[in-house]
mmCIF file of C-alpha atoms in Angstrom:
data_model
loop_
_atom_site.group_PDB
_atom_site.id
_atom_site.type_symbol
_atom_site.label_atom_id
_atom_site.label_comp_id
_atom_site.label_asym_id
_atom_site.label_seq_id
_atom_site.Cartn_x
_atom_site.Cartn_y
_atom_site.Cartn_z
ATOM 1 C CA UNK A 50 -132.606 -119.249 84.413
ATOM 2 C CA UNK A 51 -130.598 -120.255 81.355
ATOM 3 C CA UNK A 52 -131.894 -119.002 77.987
ATOM 4 C CA UNK A 53 -133.390 -121.675 75.769
ATOM 5 C CA UNK A 54 -131.710 -122.819 72.569
ATOM 6 C CA UNK A 55 -134.587 -121.373 70.562
ATOM 7 C CA UNK A 56 -134.192 -117.989 72.262
ATOM 8 C CA UNK A 57 -130.450 -117.949 71.553
ATOM 9 C CA UNK A 58 -131.103 -118.909 67.925
ATOM 10 C CA UNK A 59 -133.684 -116.110 67.602
ATOM 11 C CA UNK A 60 -131.217 -113.557 69.000
ATOM 12 C CA UNK A 61 -128.457 -114.687 66.670
ATOM 13 C CA UNK A 62 -130.763 -114.583 63.671
ATOM 14 C CA UNK A 63 -131.989 -111.090 64.563
ATOM 15 C CA UNK A 64 -128.437 -109.880 65.100
ATOM 16 C CA UNK A 65 -127.279 -111.333 61.804
ATOM 17 C CA UNK A 66 -130.217 -109.745 59.971
ATOM 18 C CA UNK A 67 -129.484 -106.345 61.518
ATOM 19 C CA UNK A 68 -125.802 -106.626 60.620
ATOM 20 C CA UNK A 69 -126.665 -107.579 57.041
ATOM 21 C CA UNK A 70 -128.774 -104.412 56.749
ATOM 22 C CA UNK A 71 -125.756 -102.287 57.680
ATOM 23 C CA UNK A 72 -123.085 -104.440 56.030
ATOM 24 C CA UNK A 73 -124.850 -106.603 53.441
ATOM 25 C CA UNK A 74 -122.907 -109.741 52.443
ATOM 26 C CA UNK A 75 -121.058 -109.339 49.195
ATOM 27 C CA UNK A 76 -118.969 -111.418 46.809
ATOM 28 C CA UNK A 77 -115.349 -111.578 47.997
ATOM 29 C CA UNK A 78 -114.134 -111.197 44.406
ATOM 30 C CA UNK A 79 -116.287 -108.520 42.771
ATOM 31 C CA UNK A 80 -118.131 -107.085 45.832
ATOM 32 C CA UNK A 81 -121.565 -107.644 44.265
ATOM 33 C CA UNK A 82 -124.404 -108.116 46.737
ATOM 34 C CA UNK A 83 -125.226 -111.748 47.516
ATOM 35 C CA UNK A 84 -128.208 -113.087 49.414
ATOM 36 C CA UNK A 85 -126.899 -116.405 50.722
ATOM 37 C CA UNK A 86 -124.549 -116.096 53.701
ATOM 38 C CA UNK A 87 -123.155 -119.561 53.013
ATOM 39 C CA UNK A 88 -121.672 -118.410 49.709
ATOM 40 C CA UNK A 89 -118.446 -116.476 49.297
ATOM 41 C CA UNK A 90 -118.934 -115.516 45.650
ATOM 42 C CA UNK A 91 -121.788 -114.365 43.453
ATOM 43 C CA UNK A 92 -123.228 -116.506 40.661
ATOM 44 C CA UNK A 93 -121.214 -114.684 37.990
ATOM 45 C CA UNK A 94 -117.881 -115.247 39.759
ATOM 46 C CA UNK A 95 -118.886 -118.774 40.720
ATOM 47 C CA UNK A 96 -119.480 -119.613 37.069
ATOM 48 C CA UNK A 97 -115.768 -118.997 36.477
ATOM 49 C CA UNK A 98 -114.825 -122.010 38.601
ATOM 50 C CA UNK A 99 -114.062 -124.735 36.061
ATOM 51 C CA UNK A 100 -114.929 -128.251 37.194
ATOM 52 C CA UNK A 101 -112.556 -131.117 36.517
ATOM 53 C CA UNK A 102 -114.783 -133.764 34.971
ATOM 54 C CA UNK A 103 -114.074 -137.276 33.712
ATOM 55 C CA UNK A 104 -111.920 -138.522 32.214
ATOM 56 C CA UNK A 105 -109.246 -138.051 34.833
ATOM 57 C CA UNK A 106 -106.742 -140.438 36.377
ATOM 58 C CA UNK A 107 -108.397 -142.144 39.325
ATOM 59 C CA UNK A 108 -104.962 -142.673 40.848
ATOM 60 C CA UNK A 109 -103.554 -139.131 40.865
ATOM 61 C CA UNK A 110 -106.478 -137.014 39.652
ATOM 62 C CA UNK A 111 -104.704 -135.731 36.536
ATOM 63 C CA UNK A 112 -107.253 -134.496 33.941
ATOM 64 C CA UNK A 113 -107.064 -136.530 30.725
ATOM 65 C CA UNK A 114 -108.220 -135.814 27.196
ATOM 66 C CA UNK A 115 -109.254 -139.431 26.696
ATOM 67 C CA UNK A 116 -109.361 -142.457 29.003
ATOM 68 C CA UNK A 117 -105.951 -144.170 29.102
ATOM 69 C CA UNK A 118 -104.658 -147.335 30.703
ATOM 70 C CA UNK A 119 -101.470 -145.624 31.885
ATOM 71 C CA UNK A 120 -101.555 -142.035 33.115
ATOM 72 C CA UNK A 121 -98.475 -140.067 31.985
ATOM 73 C CA UNK A 122 -98.430 -138.119 35.257
ATOM 74 C CA UNK A 123 -98.115 -141.364 37.246
ATOM 75 C CA UNK A 124 -95.259 -142.887 35.275
ATOM 76 C CA UNK A 125 -92.318 -143.616 37.539
ATOM 77 C CA UNK A 126 -94.096 -142.331 40.649
ATOM 78 C CA UNK A 127 -94.868 -144.226 43.854
ATOM 79 C CA UNK A 128 -98.056 -142.981 45.458
ATOM 80 C CA UNK A 129 -99.029 -144.042 48.963
ATOM 81 C CA UNK A 130 -102.589 -142.766 48.543
ATOM 82 C CA UNK A 131 -104.953 -144.977 46.540
ATOM 83 C CA UNK A 132 -106.682 -142.214 44.643
ATOM 84 C CA UNK A 133 -106.915 -138.447 44.340
ATOM 85 C CA UNK A 134 -109.707 -136.115 43.301
ATOM 86 C CA UNK A 135 -109.594 -132.368 42.641
ATOM 87 C CA UNK A 136 -112.794 -130.420 42.103
ATOM 88 C CA UNK A 137 -111.613 -127.463 39.985
ATOM 89 C CA UNK A 138 -108.889 -126.267 37.666
ATOM 90 C CA UNK A 139 -106.557 -123.710 39.248
ATOM 91 C CA UNK A 140 -107.666 -120.776 37.114
ATOM 92 C CA UNK A 141 -107.791 -117.077 37.984
ATOM 93 C CA UNK A 142 -110.989 -116.954 40.086
ATOM 94 C CA UNK A 143 -109.807 -119.888 42.173
ATOM 95 C CA UNK A 144 -106.294 -118.470 42.489
ATOM 96 C CA UNK A 145 -107.809 -115.294 43.919
ATOM 97 C CA UNK A 146 -109.982 -117.254 46.367
ATOM 98 C CA UNK A 147 -107.046 -119.331 47.603
ATOM 99 C CA UNK A 148 -104.912 -116.187 47.970
ATOM 100 C CA UNK A 149 -107.611 -114.542 50.102
ATOM 101 C CA UNK A 150 -107.958 -117.706 52.158
ATOM 102 C CA UNK A 151 -104.245 -118.125 52.842
ATOM 103 C CA UNK A 152 -102.956 -114.550 53.040
ATOM 104 C CA UNK A 153 -105.881 -112.210 53.749
ATOM 105 C CA UNK A 154 -107.400 -113.757 56.873
ATOM 106 C CA UNK A 155 -110.537 -115.129 55.217
ATOM 107 C CA UNK A 156 -111.016 -118.609 56.756
ATOM 108 C CA UNK A 157 -114.683 -118.615 55.773
ATOM 109 C CA UNK A 158 -113.621 -118.961 52.131
ATOM 110 C CA UNK A 159 -112.036 -122.298 53.037
ATOM 111 C CA UNK A 160 -115.289 -123.560 54.489
ATOM 112 C CA UNK A 161 -117.136 -122.441 51.360
ATOM 113 C CA UNK A 162 -114.626 -124.159 49.069
ATOM 114 C CA UNK A 163 -114.833 -127.289 51.208
ATOM 115 C CA UNK A 164 -118.599 -127.421 50.742
ATOM 116 C CA UNK A 165 -118.161 -127.124 46.964
ATOM 117 C CA UNK A 166 -115.568 -129.900 47.020
ATOM 118 C CA UNK A 167 -117.888 -132.133 49.054
ATOM 119 C CA UNK A 168 -120.728 -131.659 46.578
ATOM 120 C CA UNK A 169 -118.421 -132.701 43.744
ATOM 121 C CA UNK A 170 -117.182 -135.737 45.672
ATOM 122 C CA UNK A 171 -120.751 -136.896 46.287
ATOM 123 C CA UNK A 172 -121.249 -137.030 42.509
ATOM 124 C CA UNK A 173 -118.244 -139.315 41.971
ATOM 125 C CA UNK A 174 -119.257 -142.985 42.281
ATOM 126 C CA UNK A 175 -115.651 -144.188 42.263
ATOM 127 C CA UNK A 176 -114.798 -142.518 45.581
ATOM 128 C CA UNK A 177 -115.292 -144.960 48.482
ATOM 129 C CA UNK A 178 -116.927 -144.315 51.810
ATOM 130 C CA UNK A 179 -114.563 -142.183 53.897
ATOM 131 C CA UNK A 180 -114.733 -142.330 57.691
ATOM 132 C CA UNK A 181 -112.614 -139.263 58.428
ATOM 133 C CA UNK A 182 -110.973 -136.283 56.732
ATOM 134 C CA UNK A 183 -107.524 -135.117 57.773
ATOM 135 C CA UNK A 184 -106.299 -131.644 56.824
ATOM 136 C CA UNK A 185 -102.693 -131.480 55.696
ATOM 137 C CA UNK A 186 -101.111 -129.878 58.779
ATOM 138 C CA UNK A 187 -99.145 -126.679 59.042
ATOM 139 C CA UNK A 188 -96.151 -126.402 61.307
ATOM 140 C CA UNK A 189 -97.208 -124.702 64.596
ATOM 141 C CA UNK A 190 -95.106 -121.620 63.770
ATOM 142 C CA UNK A 191 -96.746 -121.227 60.359
ATOM 143 C CA UNK A 192 -100.191 -121.787 61.844
ATOM 144 C CA UNK A 193 -99.542 -119.187 64.524
ATOM 145 C CA UNK A 194 -98.494 -116.652 61.892
ATOM 146 C CA UNK A 195 -101.601 -117.272 59.772
ATOM 147 C CA UNK A 196 -103.982 -117.777 62.669
ATOM 148 C CA UNK A 197 -105.501 -120.956 61.235
ATOM 149 C CA UNK A 198 -104.797 -123.875 58.921
ATOM 150 C CA UNK A 199 -106.486 -123.252 55.576
ATOM 151 C CA UNK A 200 -106.722 -126.993 54.906
ATOM 152 C CA UNK A 201 -108.581 -127.456 58.183
ATOM 153 C CA UNK A 202 -111.096 -124.809 57.076
ATOM 154 C CA UNK A 203 -111.668 -126.746 53.850
ATOM 155 C CA UNK A 204 -112.025 -130.003 55.811
ATOM 156 C CA UNK A 205 -114.684 -128.408 58.029
ATOM 157 C CA UNK A 206 -116.593 -127.369 54.907
ATOM 158 C CA UNK A 207 -116.527 -130.998 53.760
ATOM 159 C CA UNK A 208 -117.749 -132.092 57.185
ATOM 160 C CA UNK A 209 -120.546 -129.494 57.153
ATOM 161 C CA UNK A 210 -121.831 -130.947 53.906
ATOM 162 C CA UNK A 211 -121.321 -134.661 54.548
ATOM 163 C CA UNK A 212 -121.160 -135.215 58.290
ATOM 164 C CA UNK A 213 -117.769 -136.929 57.958
ATOM 165 C CA UNK A 214 -115.721 -136.016 61.050
ATOM 166 C CA UNK A 215 -112.589 -133.878 60.810
ATOM 167 C CA UNK A 216 -109.565 -135.563 62.417
ATOM 168 C CA UNK A 217 -107.717 -132.308 62.894
ATOM 169 C CA UNK A 218 -105.059 -133.157 65.487
ATOM 170 C CA UNK A 219 -104.245 -136.674 64.344
ATOM 171 C CA UNK A 220 -101.531 -135.742 61.841
ATOM 172 C CA UNK A 221 -98.719 -133.356 62.747
ATOM 173 C CA UNK A 222 -95.733 -131.673 61.139
ATOM 174 C CA UNK A 223 -92.421 -132.051 62.957
ATOM 175 C CA UNK A 224 -90.334 -129.617 60.876
ATOM 176 C CA UNK A 225 -90.996 -126.145 59.499
ATOM 177 C CA UNK A 226 -89.992 -126.713 55.878
ATOM 178 C CA UNK A 227 -89.502 -124.020 53.211
ATOM 179 C CA UNK A 228 -92.404 -123.356 50.869
ATOM 180 C CA UNK A 229 -92.770 -125.801 47.988
ATOM 181 C CA UNK A 230 -93.780 -123.137 45.451
ATOM 182 C CA UNK A 231 -90.538 -122.746 43.475
ATOM 183 C CA UNK A 232 -89.132 -126.255 43.955
ATOM 184 C CA UNK A 233 -88.785 -129.029 41.367
ATOM 185 C CA UNK A 234 -90.562 -132.349 41.848
ATOM 186 C CA UNK A 235 -87.418 -133.984 43.229
ATOM 187 C CA UNK A 236 -86.772 -131.066 45.584
ATOM 188 C CA UNK A 237 -90.398 -131.076 46.754
ATOM 189 C CA UNK A 238 -90.209 -134.773 47.590
ATOM 190 C CA UNK A 239 -86.963 -134.301 49.539
ATOM 191 C CA UNK A 240 -88.330 -131.210 51.285
ATOM 192 C CA UNK A 241 -91.248 -133.096 52.889
ATOM 193 C CA UNK A 242 -89.644 -136.508 53.421
ATOM 194 C CA UNK A 243 -90.241 -137.651 57.000
ATOM 195 C CA UNK A 244 -91.893 -134.353 57.926
ATOM 196 C CA UNK A 245 -95.272 -135.770 59.000
ATOM 197 C CA UNK A 246 -96.100 -137.991 61.960
ATOM 198 C CA UNK A 247 -99.299 -139.453 63.376
ATOM 199 C CA UNK A 248 -99.991 -138.334 66.950
ATOM 200 C CA UNK A 249 -103.092 -140.508 67.410
ATOM 201 C CA UNK A 250 -102.652 -143.846 65.607
ATOM 202 C CA UNK A 251 -105.831 -145.289 67.130
ATOM 203 C CA UNK A 252 -107.884 -142.677 65.259
ATOM 204 C CA UNK A 253 -106.843 -144.054 61.859
ATOM 205 C CA UNK A 254 -106.158 -147.720 62.617
ATOM 206 C CA UNK A 255 -107.729 -149.768 59.806
ATOM 207 C CA UNK A 256 -109.797 -146.758 58.677
ATOM 208 C CA UNK A 257 -110.484 -145.363 55.211
ATOM 209 C CA UNK A 258 -109.504 -141.709 55.456
ATOM 210 C CA UNK A 259 -108.884 -138.822 53.110
ATOM 211 C CA UNK A 260 -106.280 -136.119 53.266
ATOM 212 C CA UNK A 261 -107.567 -132.622 52.457
ATOM 213 C CA UNK A 262 -105.589 -129.731 50.985
ATOM 214 C CA UNK A 263 -106.177 -126.634 48.889
ATOM 215 C CA UNK A 264 -104.124 -127.433 45.751
ATOM 216 C CA UNK A 265 -102.677 -130.602 44.257
ATOM 217 C CA UNK A 266 -99.525 -129.636 42.336
ATOM 218 C CA UNK A 267 -97.085 -132.547 42.295
ATOM 219 C CA UNK A 268 -98.657 -134.477 45.157
ATOM 220 C CA UNK A 269 -95.381 -134.602 47.122
ATOM 221 C CA UNK A 270 -96.838 -133.200 50.345
ATOM 222 C CA UNK A 271 -99.970 -135.341 50.291
ATOM 223 C CA UNK A 272 -97.878 -138.390 49.411
ATOM 224 C CA UNK A 273 -95.643 -137.868 52.428
ATOM 225 C CA UNK A 274 -98.732 -137.504 54.637
ATOM 226 C CA UNK A 275 -100.248 -140.678 53.184
ATOM 227 C CA UNK A 276 -97.083 -142.657 53.861
ATOM 228 C CA UNK A 277 -97.117 -141.583 57.514
ATOM 229 C CA UNK A 278 -100.766 -142.614 57.846
ATOM 230 C CA UNK A 279 -100.166 -146.053 56.323
ATOM 231 C CA UNK A 280 -97.169 -146.629 58.596
ATOM 232 C CA UNK A 281 -99.444 -145.756 61.536
ATOM 233 C CA UNK A 282 -101.942 -148.420 60.487
ATOM 234 C CA UNK A 283 -104.493 -146.618 58.320
ATOM 235 C CA UNK A 284 -106.374 -149.015 56.066
ATOM 236 C CA UNK A 285 -106.785 -146.874 52.948
ATOM 237 C CA UNK A 286 -105.793 -143.284 52.209
ATOM 238 C CA UNK A 287 -107.246 -140.993 49.555
ATOM 239 C CA UNK A 288 -106.665 -137.337 48.692
ATOM 240 C CA UNK A 289 -109.190 -134.553 48.149
ATOM 241 C CA UNK A 290 -108.196 -131.075 47.023
ATOM 242 C CA UNK A 291 -110.117 -128.043 45.890
ATOM 243 C CA UNK A 292 -107.899 -127.430 42.863
ATOM 244 C CA UNK A 293 -105.458 -129.122 40.537
ATOM 245 C CA UNK A 294 -102.578 -126.985 39.315
#
């Protein structure tokens, strides 16, 4: 006889409780004891995450001192996404969290950051209804090295909070490009030109979707993704990132 769902849930809960007694959950930054398994950081470390609040450019997400009719960060740029939103400034606590997520095998941090991003998005009336979230893809070689795509972890955190489905295998990367970290804006744009392709056009045809990534720096990568989605027939494309550098 198969065990009931309630029985399985009871076993998992008991096992988790026993494990917490031996290895109590702790903040990934300062190691302080925390009592909510859904959180990655304690309240003190969490208070160091600095929200990006209005005014900001609704087109590219650039924080602004005062509302302006023309955002200086957008001047001379062609964006294929309609709008971008970043939840937090890329300060030291967030830098440490992203480093752990990307280089220390902590995918759960991505899910936690995604849930925080989703809560911020729900407070922004200017963001339209999104029918699917697409993580910015890694090349298969890079994903195999890391073991997971950090952007997909963030997208799942958004989905956990909102119920919006993750369209994880819709967008692909056809070339393993060098890291963007030390490149100029022009070099970043050239580095990712034509890199992304849509494997499942029917999944985005006429839809309002959002790309998801960890950090918005120049927007070159997300812009290249957005262009591929529009060429595949997506109706509207937006961008959501945890941080703005």
